[in-house]
PDB file of C-alpha atoms in Angstrom:
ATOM      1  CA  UNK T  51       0.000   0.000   0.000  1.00  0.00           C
ATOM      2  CA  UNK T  52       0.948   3.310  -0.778  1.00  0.00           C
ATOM      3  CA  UNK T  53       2.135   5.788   1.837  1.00  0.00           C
ATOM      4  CA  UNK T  54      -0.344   8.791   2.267  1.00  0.00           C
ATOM      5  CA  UNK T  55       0.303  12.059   4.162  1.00  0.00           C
ATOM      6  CA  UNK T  56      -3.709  12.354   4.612  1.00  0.00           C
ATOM      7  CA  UNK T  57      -3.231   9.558   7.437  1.00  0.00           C
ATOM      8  CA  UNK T  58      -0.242  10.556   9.035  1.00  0.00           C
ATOM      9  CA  UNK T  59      -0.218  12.487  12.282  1.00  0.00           C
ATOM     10  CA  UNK T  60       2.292  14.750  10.834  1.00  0.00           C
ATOM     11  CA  UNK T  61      -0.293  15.850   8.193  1.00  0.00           C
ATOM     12  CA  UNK T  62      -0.790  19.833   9.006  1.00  0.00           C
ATOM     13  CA  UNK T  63      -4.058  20.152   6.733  1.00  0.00           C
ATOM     14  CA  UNK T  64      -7.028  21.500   7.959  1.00  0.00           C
ATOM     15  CA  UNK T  65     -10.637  22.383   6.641  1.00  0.00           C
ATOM     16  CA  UNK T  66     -14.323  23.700   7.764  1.00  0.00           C
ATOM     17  CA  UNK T  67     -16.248  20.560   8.664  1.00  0.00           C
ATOM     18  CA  UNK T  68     -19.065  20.389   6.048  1.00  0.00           C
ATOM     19  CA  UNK T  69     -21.424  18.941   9.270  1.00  0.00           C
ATOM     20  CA  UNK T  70     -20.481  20.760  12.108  1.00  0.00           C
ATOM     21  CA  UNK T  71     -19.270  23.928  10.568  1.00  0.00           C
ATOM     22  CA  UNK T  72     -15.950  24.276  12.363  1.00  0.00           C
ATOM     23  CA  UNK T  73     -12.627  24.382  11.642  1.00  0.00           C
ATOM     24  CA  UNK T  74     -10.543  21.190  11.927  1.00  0.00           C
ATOM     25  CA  UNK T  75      -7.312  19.276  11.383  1.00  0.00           C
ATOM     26  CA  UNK T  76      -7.294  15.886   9.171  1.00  0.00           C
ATOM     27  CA  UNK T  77      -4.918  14.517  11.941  1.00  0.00           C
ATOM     28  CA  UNK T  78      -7.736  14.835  14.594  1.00  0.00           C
ATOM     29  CA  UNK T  79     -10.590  13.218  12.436  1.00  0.00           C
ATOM     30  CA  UNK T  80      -8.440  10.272  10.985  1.00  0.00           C
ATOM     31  CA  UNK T  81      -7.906   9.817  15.073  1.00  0.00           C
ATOM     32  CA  UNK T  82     -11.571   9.717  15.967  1.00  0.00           C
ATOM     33  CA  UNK T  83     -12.392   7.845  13.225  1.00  0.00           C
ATOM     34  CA  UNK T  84      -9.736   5.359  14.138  1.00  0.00           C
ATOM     35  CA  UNK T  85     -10.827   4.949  17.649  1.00  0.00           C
ATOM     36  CA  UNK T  86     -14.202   4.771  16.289  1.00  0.00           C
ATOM     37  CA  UNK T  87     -13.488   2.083  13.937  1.00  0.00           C
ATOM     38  CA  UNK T  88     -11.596   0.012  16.873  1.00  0.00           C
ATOM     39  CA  UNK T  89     -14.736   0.463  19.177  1.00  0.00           C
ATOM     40  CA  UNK T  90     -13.684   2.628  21.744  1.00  0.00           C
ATOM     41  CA  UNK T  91     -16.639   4.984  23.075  1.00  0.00           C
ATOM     42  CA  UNK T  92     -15.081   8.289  24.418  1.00  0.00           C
ATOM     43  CA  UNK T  93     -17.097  11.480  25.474  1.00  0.00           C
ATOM     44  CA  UNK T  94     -15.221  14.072  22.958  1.00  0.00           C
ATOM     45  CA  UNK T  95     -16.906  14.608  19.229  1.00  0.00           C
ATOM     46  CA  UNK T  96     -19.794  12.258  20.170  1.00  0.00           C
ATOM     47  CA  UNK T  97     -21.043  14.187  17.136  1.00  0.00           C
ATOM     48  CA  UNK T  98     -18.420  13.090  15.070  1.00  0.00           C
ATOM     49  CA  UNK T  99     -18.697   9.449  16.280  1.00  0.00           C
ATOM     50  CA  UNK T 100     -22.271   9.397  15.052  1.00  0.00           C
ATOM     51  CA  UNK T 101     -21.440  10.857  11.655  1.00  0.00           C
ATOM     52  CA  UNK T 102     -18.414   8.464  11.163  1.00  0.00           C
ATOM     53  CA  UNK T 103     -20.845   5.243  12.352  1.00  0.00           C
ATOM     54  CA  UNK T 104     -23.639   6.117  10.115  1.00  0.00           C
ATOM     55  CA  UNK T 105     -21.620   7.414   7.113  1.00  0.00           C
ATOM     56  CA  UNK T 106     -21.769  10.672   6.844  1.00  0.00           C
ATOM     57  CA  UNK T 107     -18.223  12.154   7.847  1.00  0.00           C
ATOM     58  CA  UNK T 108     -16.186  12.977   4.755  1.00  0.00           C
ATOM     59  CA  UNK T 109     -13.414  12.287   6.441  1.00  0.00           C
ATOM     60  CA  UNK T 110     -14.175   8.483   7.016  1.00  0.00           C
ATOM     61  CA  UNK T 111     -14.753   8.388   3.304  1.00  0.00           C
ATOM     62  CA  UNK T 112     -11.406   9.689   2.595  1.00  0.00           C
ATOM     63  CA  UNK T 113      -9.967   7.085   5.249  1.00  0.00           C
ATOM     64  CA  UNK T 114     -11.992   4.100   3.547  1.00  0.00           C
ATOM     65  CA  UNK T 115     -11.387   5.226  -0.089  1.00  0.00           C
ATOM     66  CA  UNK T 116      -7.551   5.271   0.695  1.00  0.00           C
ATOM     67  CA  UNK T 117      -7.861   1.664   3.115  1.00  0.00           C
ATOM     68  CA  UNK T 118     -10.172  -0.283   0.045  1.00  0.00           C
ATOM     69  CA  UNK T 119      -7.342   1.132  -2.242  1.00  0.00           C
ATOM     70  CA  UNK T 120      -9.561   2.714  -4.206  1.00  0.00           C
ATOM     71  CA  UNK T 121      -8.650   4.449  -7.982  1.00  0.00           C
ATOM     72  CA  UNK T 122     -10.898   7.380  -6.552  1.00  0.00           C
ATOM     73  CA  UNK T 123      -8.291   7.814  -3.528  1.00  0.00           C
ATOM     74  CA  UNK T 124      -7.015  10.771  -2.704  1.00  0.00           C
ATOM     75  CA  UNK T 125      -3.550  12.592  -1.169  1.00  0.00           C
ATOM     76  CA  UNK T 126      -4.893  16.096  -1.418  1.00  0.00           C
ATOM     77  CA  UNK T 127      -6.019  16.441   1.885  1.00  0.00           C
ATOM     78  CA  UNK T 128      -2.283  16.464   3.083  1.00  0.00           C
ATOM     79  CA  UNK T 129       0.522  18.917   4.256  1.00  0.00           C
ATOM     80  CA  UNK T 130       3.456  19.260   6.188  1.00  0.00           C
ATOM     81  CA  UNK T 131       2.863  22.408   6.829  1.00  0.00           C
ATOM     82  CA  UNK T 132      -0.256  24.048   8.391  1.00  0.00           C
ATOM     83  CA  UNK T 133      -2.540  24.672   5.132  1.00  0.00           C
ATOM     84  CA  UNK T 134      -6.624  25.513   5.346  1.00  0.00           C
ATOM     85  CA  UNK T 135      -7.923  23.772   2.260  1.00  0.00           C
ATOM     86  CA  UNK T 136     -11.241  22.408   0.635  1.00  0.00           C
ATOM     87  CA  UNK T 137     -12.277  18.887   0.513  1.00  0.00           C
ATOM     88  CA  UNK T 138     -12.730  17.258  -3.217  1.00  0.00           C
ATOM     89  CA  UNK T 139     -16.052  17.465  -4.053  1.00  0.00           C
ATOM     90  CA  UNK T 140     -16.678  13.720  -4.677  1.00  0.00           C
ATOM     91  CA  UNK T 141     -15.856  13.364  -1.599  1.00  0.00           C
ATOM     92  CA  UNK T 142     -18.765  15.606  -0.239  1.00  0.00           C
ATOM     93  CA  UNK T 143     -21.397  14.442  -3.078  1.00  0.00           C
ATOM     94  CA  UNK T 144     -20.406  11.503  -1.689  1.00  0.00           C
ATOM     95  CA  UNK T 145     -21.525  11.846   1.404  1.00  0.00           C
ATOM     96  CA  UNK T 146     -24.183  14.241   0.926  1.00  0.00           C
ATOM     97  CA  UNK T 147     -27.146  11.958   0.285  1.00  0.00           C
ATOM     98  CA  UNK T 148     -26.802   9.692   3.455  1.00  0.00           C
ATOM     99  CA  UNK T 149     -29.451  10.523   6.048  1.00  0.00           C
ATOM    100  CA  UNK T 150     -29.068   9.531   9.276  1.00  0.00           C
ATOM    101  CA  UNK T 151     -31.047   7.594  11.547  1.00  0.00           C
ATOM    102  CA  UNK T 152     -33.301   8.963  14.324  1.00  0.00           C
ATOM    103  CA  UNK T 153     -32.490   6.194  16.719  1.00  0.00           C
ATOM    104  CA  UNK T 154     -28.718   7.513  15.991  1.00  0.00           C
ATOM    105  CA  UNK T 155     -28.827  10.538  16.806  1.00  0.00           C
ATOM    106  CA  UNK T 156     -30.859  10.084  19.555  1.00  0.00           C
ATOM    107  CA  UNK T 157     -27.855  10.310  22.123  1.00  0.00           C
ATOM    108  CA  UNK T 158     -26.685  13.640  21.072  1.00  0.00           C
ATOM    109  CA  UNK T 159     -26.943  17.244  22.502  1.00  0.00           C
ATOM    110  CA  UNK T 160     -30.152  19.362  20.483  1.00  0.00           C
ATOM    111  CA  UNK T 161     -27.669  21.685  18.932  1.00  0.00           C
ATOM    112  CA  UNK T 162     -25.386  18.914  17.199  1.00  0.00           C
ATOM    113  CA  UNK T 163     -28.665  17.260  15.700  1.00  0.00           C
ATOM    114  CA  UNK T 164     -29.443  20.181  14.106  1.00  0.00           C
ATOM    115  CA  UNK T 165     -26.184  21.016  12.848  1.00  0.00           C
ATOM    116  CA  UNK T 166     -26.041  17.026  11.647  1.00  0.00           C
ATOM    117  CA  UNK T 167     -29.636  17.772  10.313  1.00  0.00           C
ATOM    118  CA  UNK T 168     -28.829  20.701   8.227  1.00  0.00           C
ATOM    119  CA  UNK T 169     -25.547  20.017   6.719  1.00  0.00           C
ATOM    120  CA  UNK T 170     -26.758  19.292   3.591  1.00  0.00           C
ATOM    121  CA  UNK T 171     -27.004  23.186   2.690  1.00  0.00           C
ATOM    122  CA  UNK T 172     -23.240  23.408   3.959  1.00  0.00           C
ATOM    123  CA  UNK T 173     -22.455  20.433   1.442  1.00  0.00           C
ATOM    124  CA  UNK T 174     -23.692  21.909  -1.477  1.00  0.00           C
ATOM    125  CA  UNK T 175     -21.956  25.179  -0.494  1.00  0.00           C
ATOM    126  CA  UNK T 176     -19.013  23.789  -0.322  1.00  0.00           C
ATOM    127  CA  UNK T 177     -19.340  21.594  -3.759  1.00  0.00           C
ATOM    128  CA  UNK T 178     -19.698  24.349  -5.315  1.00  0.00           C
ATOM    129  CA  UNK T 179     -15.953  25.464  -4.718  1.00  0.00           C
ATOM    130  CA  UNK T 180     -14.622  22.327  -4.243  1.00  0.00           C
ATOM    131  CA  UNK T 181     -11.735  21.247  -5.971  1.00  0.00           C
ATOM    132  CA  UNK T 182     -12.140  17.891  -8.701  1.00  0.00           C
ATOM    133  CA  UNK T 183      -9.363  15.794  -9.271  1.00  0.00           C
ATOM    134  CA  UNK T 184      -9.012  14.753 -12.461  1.00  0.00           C
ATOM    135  CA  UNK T 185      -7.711  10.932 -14.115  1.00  0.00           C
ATOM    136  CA  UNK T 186      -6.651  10.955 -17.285  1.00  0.00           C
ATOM    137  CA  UNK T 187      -8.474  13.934 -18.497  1.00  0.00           C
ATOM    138  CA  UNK T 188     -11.790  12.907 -17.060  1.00  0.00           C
ATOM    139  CA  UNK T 189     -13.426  14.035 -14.107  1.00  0.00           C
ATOM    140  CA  UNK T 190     -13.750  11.384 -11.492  1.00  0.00           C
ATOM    141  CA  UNK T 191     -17.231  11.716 -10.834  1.00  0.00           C
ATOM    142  CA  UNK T 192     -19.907   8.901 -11.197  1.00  0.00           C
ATOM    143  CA  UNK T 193     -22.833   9.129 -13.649  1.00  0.00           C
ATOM    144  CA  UNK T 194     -26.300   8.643 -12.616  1.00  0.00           C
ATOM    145  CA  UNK T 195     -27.054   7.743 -15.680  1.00  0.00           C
ATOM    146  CA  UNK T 196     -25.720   4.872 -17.651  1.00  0.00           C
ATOM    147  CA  UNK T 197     -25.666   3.529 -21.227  1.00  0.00           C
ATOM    148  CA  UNK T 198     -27.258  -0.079 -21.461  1.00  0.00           C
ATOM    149  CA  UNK T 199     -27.298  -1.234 -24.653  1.00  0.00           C
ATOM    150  CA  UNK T 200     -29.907  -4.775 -25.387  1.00  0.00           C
ATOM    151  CA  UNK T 201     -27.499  -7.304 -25.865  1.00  0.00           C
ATOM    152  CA  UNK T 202     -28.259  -9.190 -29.342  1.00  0.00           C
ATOM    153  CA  UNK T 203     -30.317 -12.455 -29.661  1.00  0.00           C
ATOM    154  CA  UNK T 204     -32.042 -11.658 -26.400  1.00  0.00           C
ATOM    155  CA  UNK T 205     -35.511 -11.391 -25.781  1.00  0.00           C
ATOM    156  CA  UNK T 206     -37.935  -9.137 -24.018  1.00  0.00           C
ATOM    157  CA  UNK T 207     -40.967 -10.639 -23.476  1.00  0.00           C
ATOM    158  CA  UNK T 208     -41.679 -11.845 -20.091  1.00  0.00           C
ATOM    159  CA  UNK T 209     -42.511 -15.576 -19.239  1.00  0.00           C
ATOM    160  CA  UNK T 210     -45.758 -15.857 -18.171  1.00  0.00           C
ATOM    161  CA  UNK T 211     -46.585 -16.757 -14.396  1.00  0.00           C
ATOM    162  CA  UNK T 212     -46.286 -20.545 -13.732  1.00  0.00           C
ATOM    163  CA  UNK T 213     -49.819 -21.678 -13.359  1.00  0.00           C
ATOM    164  CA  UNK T 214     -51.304 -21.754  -9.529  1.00  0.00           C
ATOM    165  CA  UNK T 215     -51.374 -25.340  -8.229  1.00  0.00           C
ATOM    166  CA  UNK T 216     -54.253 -26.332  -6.608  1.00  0.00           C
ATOM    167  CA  UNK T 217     -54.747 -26.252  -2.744  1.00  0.00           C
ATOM    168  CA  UNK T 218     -52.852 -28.834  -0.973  1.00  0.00           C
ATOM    169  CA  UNK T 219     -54.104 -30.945   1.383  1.00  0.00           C
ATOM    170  CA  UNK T 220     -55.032 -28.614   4.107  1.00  0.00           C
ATOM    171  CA  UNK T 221     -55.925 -31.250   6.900  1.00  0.00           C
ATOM    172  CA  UNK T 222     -52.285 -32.741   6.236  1.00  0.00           C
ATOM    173  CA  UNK T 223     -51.446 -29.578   7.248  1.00  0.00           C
ATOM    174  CA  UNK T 224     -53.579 -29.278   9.666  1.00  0.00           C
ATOM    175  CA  UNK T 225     -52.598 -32.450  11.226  1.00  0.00           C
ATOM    176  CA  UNK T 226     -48.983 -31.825  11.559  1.00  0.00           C
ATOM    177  CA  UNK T 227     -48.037 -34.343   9.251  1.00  0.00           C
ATOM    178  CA  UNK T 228     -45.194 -32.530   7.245  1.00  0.00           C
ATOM    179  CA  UNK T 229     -44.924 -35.094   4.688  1.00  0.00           C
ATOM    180  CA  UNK T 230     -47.992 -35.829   3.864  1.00  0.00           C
ATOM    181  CA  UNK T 231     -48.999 -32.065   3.372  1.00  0.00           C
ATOM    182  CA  UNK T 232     -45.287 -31.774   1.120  1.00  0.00           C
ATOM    183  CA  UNK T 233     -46.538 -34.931  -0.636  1.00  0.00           C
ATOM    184  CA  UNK T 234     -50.062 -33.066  -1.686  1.00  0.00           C
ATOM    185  CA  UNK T 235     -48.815 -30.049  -2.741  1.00  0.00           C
ATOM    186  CA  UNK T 236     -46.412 -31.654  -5.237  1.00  0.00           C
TER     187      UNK T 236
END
């Protein structure tokens, strides 16, 4: 595996959290997400830990892009020296469509529900100056729509519905004898 910067505790980048708004480092996030992932409940960012459980942190997806060794993986949330940047925004339209569960957030203070509740405005804020990485001239975004193309020799029409069978033997059934009531209904 590749070494990348975004997962090193040296790495100085920071950005606004699309969920919480706030200002944070990479370093920190791959850290509670780490924790998160190894099961360890702690009282700090119980926001955060919600978010990163239900998908929803675009930091975890950075993480698990880069751990699945993923073409759509990305080093460009990395420094070695302090930097503010902007997280790519397939990241973000990524994660912008998950909704999380009630029974999740449940456990959390009112105002970190509706900052969790609300992102989605920040998202699309954010998308709209976020940087796109590019791969061989294209942009690494996925289509929602894709060309299918009938393959030859195939045909459309639908089989019809395999004709009812009549009732089995209800009082086999009835009875408790398994086999019997198996027997009548083949």
């Amino acid at each position: 595996m590749s070494h990348y910067l975004t997962l090193d505790q040296e790495n100085r980048f920071s950005f606004t959290c699309p969920i919480f708004d706030s200002k944070v480092e990479m370093r920190g996030c791959v850290l509670v997400r780490d924790m998160v992932y190894q099961g360890k409940n702690f009282p700090q960012r119980q926001g955060c830990q919600v978010c990163i459980r239900g998908g929803k942190c675009p930091a975890a997806e950075i993480v698990r892009r880069i751990a699945h060794n993923q073409p759509n993986a990305t080093d460009r949330c990395s420094a070695t020296e302090p930097v503010h940047g902007k997280l790519p925004a397939d990241v973000l339209e990524f994660v912008r469509p998950t909704v999380m569960l009630e029974n999740a957030l449940r456990r959390l203070a009112g105002s970190e529900v509706t900052m969790i509740q609300s992102a989605n405005d920040r998202i699309d804020a954010q998308i709209a100056t976020a940087p796109r990485e590019r791969v061989a001239g294209k942009v690494t975004r996925v289509s929602a729509t894709a060309n299918y193309e009938k393959p030859e020799g195939r045909s459309t029409a639908r089989k019809s519905a395999p004709a009812s069978k009549p009732a089995a033997n209800v009082e086999a059934a009835i009875s408790g004898d398994m086999s019997a009531a198996i027997n009548a209904a083949a």
